[in-house]
Tab-separated table of C-alpha atoms in Angstrom:
chain	number	residue	atom	x	y	z
Z	321	MET	CA	167.689	4.808	122.263
Z	322	TYR	CA	169.832	7.482	124.007
Z	323	LEU	CA	170.885	8.684	120.349
Z	324	GLU	CA	167.358	8.478	119.388
Z	325	LEU	CA	166.536	10.899	122.321
Z	326	ILE	CA	169.392	12.739	120.818
Z	327	GLN	CA	167.772	13.210	117.775
Z	328	THR	CA	164.106	14.122	119.221
Z	329	ILE	CA	165.860	17.148	121.077
Z	330	THR	CA	167.950	18.130	118.858
Z	331	PRO	CA	165.575	20.937	117.249
Z	332	LEU	CA	165.594	22.044	121.078
Z	333	LEU	CA	169.156	22.294	121.227
Z	334	LEU	CA	169.270	23.803	117.965
Z	335	ILE	CA	168.007	27.225	119.998
Z	336	PHE	CA	171.199	27.338	121.580
Z	337	MET	CA	174.296	25.653	119.290
Z	338	THR	CA	175.075	24.734	116.274
Z	339	GLU	CA	174.453	21.101	115.146
Z	340	GLU	CA	178.140	20.488	114.985
Z	341	CYS	CA	177.884	21.706	118.428
Z	342	VAL	CA	175.448	18.780	119.314
Z	343	ASP	CA	177.657	16.406	117.801
Z	344	ILE	CA	180.496	17.323	120.336
Z	345	ILE	CA	178.727	17.344	122.643
Z	346	PHE	CA	176.085	15.225	123.202
Z	347	VAL	CA	177.574	11.888	120.672
Z	348	LYS	CA	180.795	12.523	121.551
Z	349	PHE	CA	180.978	13.727	125.011
Z	350	ASN	CA	183.329	16.249	124.540
Z	351	ILE	CA	181.483	18.801	126.722
Z	352	LEU	CA	184.008	21.208	127.692
Z	353	HIS	CA	184.800	22.085	124.182
Z	354	ALA	CA	185.634	26.220	123.972
Z	355	ASP	CA	184.085	27.056	121.104
Z	356	CYS	CA	180.795	25.150	121.573
Z	357	LEU	CA	180.342	26.532	125.107
Z	358	LYS	CA	181.158	29.355	124.436
Z	359	LEU	CA	178.761	29.697	121.970
Z	360	ILE	CA	176.104	27.293	124.387
Z	361	ILE	CA	176.846	30.944	126.745
Z	362	SER	CA	176.280	33.080	124.123
Z	363	LYS	CA	173.032	32.020	123.439
Z	364	ALA	CA	171.727	31.568	126.763
Z	365	LEU	CA	173.083	35.227	127.464
Z	366	GLY	CA	171.452	36.806	124.460
Z	367	TYR	CA	167.568	34.785	124.718
Z	368	ALA	CA	168.169	36.926	128.776
Z	369	ILE	CA	169.125	39.692	127.310
Z	370	VAL	CA	165.759	39.535	125.370
Z	371	ALA	CA	163.853	38.225	128.232
Z	372	GLY	CA	165.316	41.085	130.906
Z	373	SER	CA	164.512	44.004	127.458
Z	374	VAL	CA	160.703	43.380	127.574
Z	375	PHE	CA	161.183	45.474	131.502
Z	376	VAL	CA	164.252	47.128	131.160
Z	377	LYS	CA	162.526	50.714	131.006
Z	378	PHE	CA	159.787	50.104	133.491
Z	379	PRO	CA	161.137	51.624	136.530
Z	380	GLN	CA	161.878	54.279	134.002
Z	381	ILE	CA	158.005	54.561	132.946
Z	382	GLY	CA	156.934	54.292	137.019
Z	383	LYS	CA	158.895	56.759	137.838
Z	384	ILE	CA	157.131	59.419	135.570
Z	385	TYR	CA	154.051	57.752	135.945
Z	386	SER	CA	154.228	58.333	139.768
Z	387	SER	CA	156.111	61.941	139.852
Z	388	GLY	CA	154.063	63.501	136.793
Z	389	SER	CA	156.685	64.719	135.879
Z	390	VAL	CA	159.478	64.602	133.768
Z	391	VAL	CA	161.516	67.602	134.505
Z	392	GLY	CA	165.488	66.397	133.799
Z	393	LEU	CA	164.693	64.017	130.871
Z	394	SER	CA	166.210	65.620	127.074
Z	395	LEU	CA	163.177	64.935	124.421
Z	396	ALA	CA	166.058	64.861	122.132
Z	397	THR	CA	167.981	61.837	123.690
Z	398	PHE	CA	164.139	60.006	123.383
Z	399	VAL	CA	163.183	60.394	119.888
Z	400	LEU	CA	167.638	60.298	118.563
Z	401	GLU	CA	167.291	56.863	120.965
Z	402	THR	CA	163.381	56.340	119.436
Z	403	PHE	CA	165.253	56.471	115.987
Z	404	CYS	CA	168.563	54.641	116.087
Z	405	VAL	CA	166.430	51.816	117.622
Z	406	ILE	CA	164.615	51.865	114.913
Z	407	MET	CA	166.912	51.714	112.381
Z	408	ASN	CA	168.592	47.794	114.949
Z	409	VAL	CA	165.454	46.587	114.684
Z	410	SER	CA	164.786	47.224	110.248
Z	411	TYR	CA	168.639	46.441	110.184
Z	412	ASN	CA	168.491	43.514	111.682
Z	413	TYR	CA	165.000	41.783	110.671
Z	414	ALA	CA	165.843	42.570	107.185
Z	415	LYS	CA	168.970	40.175	107.145
Z	416	SER	CA	166.886	37.867	109.349
Z	417	LEU	CA	170.476	38.078	111.794
Z	418	PRO	CA	169.498	35.356	115.226
Z	419	PHE	CA	166.407	37.009	117.603
Z	420	SER	CA	169.071	36.229	120.093
Z	421	THR	CA	171.442	38.629	119.269
Z	422	TRP	CA	168.911	42.027	118.339
Z	423	GLY	CA	165.559	41.127	119.980
Z	424	GLU	CA	165.954	43.703	122.746
Z	425	SER	CA	165.607	46.303	120.068
Z	426	PHE	CA	162.513	45.178	119.452
Z	427	PHE	CA	160.954	45.363	122.904
Z	428	ILE	CA	163.012	48.706	124.235
Z	429	LEU	CA	161.680	50.377	120.681
Z	430	VAL	CA	157.730	49.387	122.275
Z	431	GLN	CA	158.772	50.585	125.798
Z	432	LEU	CA	159.621	54.037	124.018
Z	433	ILE	CA	156.676	54.492	122.268
Z	434	VAL	CA	155.260	54.622	125.846
Z	435	LEU	CA	158.129	56.677	127.013
Z	436	LEU	CA	157.436	59.515	124.447
Z	437	SER	CA	153.654	59.228	124.442
Z	438	GLN	CA	154.108	60.344	128.578
Z	439	TYR	CA	156.814	62.992	127.596
Z	440	PHE	CA	154.657	64.540	125.218
Z	441	HIS	CA	151.475	63.656	128.007
Z	442	TYR	CA	152.837	65.788	130.978
Z	443	THR	CA	154.217	68.176	128.263
Z	444	SER	CA	150.290	68.812	126.900
Z	445	SER	CA	151.122	67.793	123.000
Z	446	LYS	CA	148.232	66.996	122.260
Z	447	VAL	CA	148.925	66.112	118.605
Z	448	LEU	CA	152.488	63.815	118.949
Z	449	LEU	CA	150.892	61.614	121.821
Z	450	LEU	CA	148.766	60.832	119.476
Z	451	VAL	CA	149.918	60.452	116.088
Z	452	THR	CA	153.431	58.753	118.228
Z	453	PRO	CA	152.325	55.043	118.832
Z	454	VAL	CA	151.359	55.121	115.236
Z	455	LEU	CA	154.175	56.302	113.579
Z	456	VAL	CA	157.099	54.870	114.962
Z	457	PRO	CA	155.742	50.880	114.094
Z	458	SER	CA	155.239	52.214	110.641
Z	459	LEU	CA	158.699	53.845	109.876
Z	460	THR	CA	160.053	50.444	111.251
Z	461	TRP	CA	157.806	48.323	108.807
Z	462	ILE	CA	158.638	50.657	105.927
Z	463	LEU	CA	162.330	50.653	106.556
Z	464	THR	CA	162.331	46.733	106.507
Z	465	THR	CA	161.047	46.219	103.052
Z	466	LEU	CA	164.031	49.404	101.638
Z	467	PRO	CA	167.485	47.576	99.898
Z	468	HIS	CA	170.259	45.987	102.486
Z	469	GLN	CA	172.532	49.607	101.608
Z	470	TYR	CA	170.471	51.439	102.173
Z	471	LEU	CA	169.946	50.342	105.668
Z	472	ALA	CA	173.315	49.694	105.971
Z	473	THR	CA	174.006	53.732	105.299
Z	474	GLY	CA	170.540	54.943	108.093
Z	475	LEU	CA	172.336	52.470	110.463
Z	476	THR	CA	176.002	53.322	110.365
Z	477	ALA	CA	174.081	57.177	110.630
Z	478	SER	CA	172.329	55.832	113.483
Z	479	ILE	CA	175.635	55.667	115.782
Z	480	PRO	CA	176.948	59.219	115.798
Z	481	LEU	CA	172.338	60.360	116.741
Z	482	MET	CA	172.560	57.472	119.322
Z	483	ALA	CA	176.183	58.466	120.625
Z	484	LEU	CA	174.332	62.205	121.050
Z	485	SER	CA	171.116	60.632	122.733
Z	486	LYS	CA	173.369	60.309	125.056
Z	487	ILE	CA	175.897	62.786	125.296
Z	488	LEU	CA	172.950	65.374	125.168
Z	489	GLN	CA	172.040	62.993	128.618
Z	490	ILE	CA	175.377	63.036	130.048
Z	491	LYS	CA	175.269	66.998	129.383
Z	492	SER	CA	172.108	67.556	131.144
Z	493	ASN	CA	172.673	65.624	134.049
Z	494	PHE	CA	176.009	67.478	134.199
Z	495	MET	CA	174.270	70.825	133.947
Z	496	ASN	CA	171.256	70.677	136.306
Z	497	GLY	CA	173.928	69.104	139.092
Z	498	HIS	CA	171.221	65.824	139.291
Z	499	THR	CA	169.904	62.838	137.473
Z	500	GLY	CA	166.194	64.154	137.475
Z	501	GLN	CA	163.628	62.055	137.378
Z	502	LEU	CA	165.609	59.480	135.711
Z	503	SER	CA	165.805	56.128	136.949
Z	504	PHE	CA	169.679	54.159	138.435
Z	505	ILE	CA	167.568	50.829	137.890
Z	506	THR	CA	166.505	50.822	134.131
Z	507	ASN	CA	169.844	52.451	133.298
Z	508	LEU	CA	171.521	49.936	135.193
Z	509	LEU	CA	169.645	47.301	133.599
Z	510	ASN	CA	170.973	49.005	130.072
Z	511	PHE	CA	174.280	49.164	131.244
Z	512	LEU	CA	175.135	45.643	131.728
Z	513	GLY	CA	172.544	44.322	128.893
Z	514	THR	CA	175.008	46.659	126.806
Z	515	LEU	CA	177.790	45.046	128.698
Z	516	ALA	CA	176.224	40.902	127.404
Z	517	ARG	CA	175.525	42.075	124.344
Z	518	LEU	CA	178.903	42.470	123.519
Z	519	PHE	CA	180.061	39.650	124.404
Z	520	THR	CA	177.231	38.101	122.238
Z	521	VAL	CA	177.687	40.014	119.347
Z	522	ILE	CA	181.617	39.276	119.647
Z	523	GLN	CA	181.070	35.775	119.935
Z	524	GLU	CA	177.957	34.967	116.854
Z	525	VAL	CA	178.088	38.466	114.850
Z	526	ASP	CA	180.427	39.724	112.514
Z	527	ASP	CA	179.435	42.723	111.452
Z	528	HIS	CA	181.536	45.627	112.188
Z	529	LEU	CA	178.369	47.938	111.953
Z	530	ILE	CA	176.775	46.557	114.989
Z	531	LEU	CA	180.011	45.882	117.343
Z	532	LEU	CA	180.746	49.474	117.081
Z	533	ASN	CA	177.488	50.813	117.624
Z	534	ILE	CA	176.764	48.809	120.739
Z	535	THR	CA	180.307	49.278	122.218
Z	536	THR	CA	179.305	53.257	121.295
Z	537	VAL	CA	176.414	52.587	123.131
Z	538	PHE	CA	178.292	50.712	126.118
Z	539	VAL	CA	180.971	53.210	126.969
Z	540	LEU	CA	177.828	56.118	127.074
Z	541	ASN	CA	176.002	53.500	128.901
Z	542	THR	CA	179.075	53.789	131.584
Z	543	VAL	CA	179.331	57.259	131.697
Z	544	ILE	CA	175.965	57.741	132.754
Z	545	VAL	CA	175.447	54.970	135.696
Z	546	LEU	CA	178.940	56.701	136.825
Z	547	GLN	CA	176.737	60.088	137.021
Z	548	PHE	CA	174.299	58.536	139.237
Z	549	LEU	CA	177.105	57.345	141.647
Z	550	LEU	CA	178.395	61.064	141.223
Z	551	TYR	CA	175.238	62.936	141.907
Z	552	TRP	CA	173.776	59.997	144.421
Z	553	ASN	CA	172.175	62.210	147.640
Z	554	VAL	CA	171.642	65.237	145.127
Z	555	GLU	CA	167.833	65.481	145.361
Z	556	PRO	CA	165.702	67.441	142.115
Z	557	PRO	CA	164.201	70.728	142.941
Z	558	LYS	CA	160.347	70.680	143.159
Z	559	GLU	CA	158.407	72.262	140.370
Z	560	LYS	CA	156.705	74.924	141.549
Z	561	SER	CA	153.062	74.735	141.482
Z	562	SER	CA	151.141	77.419	139.335
């Protein structure tokens, strides 16, 4: 009866482990099997990251909305990050990699569309405000249809671009002497998310491009979080009303 129960719930267990691990843990009762435990932890972390990513940029979206301002924010950062996330989603989807190892990129992309729309709204760029919600999803879908070698080239190119997007924001913070309308919560979640994602990629994905990409993002997210601590008590100047 026990084995029948295990067979019944195996499809659910396979979300977090392989069939081999199901056999090792639930049939042979080797519950401390190191490789299986690491895989289960990795899968659980992966899905937790994906779930958390649904709201990761909401604090930033909310801060822009409540202040009615995009002061201290870099448009180049948003645009470059959006392009890089598009490449990441397209590459992972086309290669049919586990959603638990990249799903957060999909939800972050949706939120980046909102952030770009906010930026164009508060800078009175009406044409770009209208075009962005259509252009970004369309480009993502088109890229998923390309051959893998082209997507690999695009992902490779996106790594320095992603680094540049973060560096531009780091530079902006340094030059301004404050973090402006950047959200500490969003950037802290980015930092924690990339730290956890680094672990899951090492455990589950044998792809040096993806590992290099996430490592680069993690290092630069760390710098931005450190800037928040450095400029913690510095208030951005008030915008002059016209």
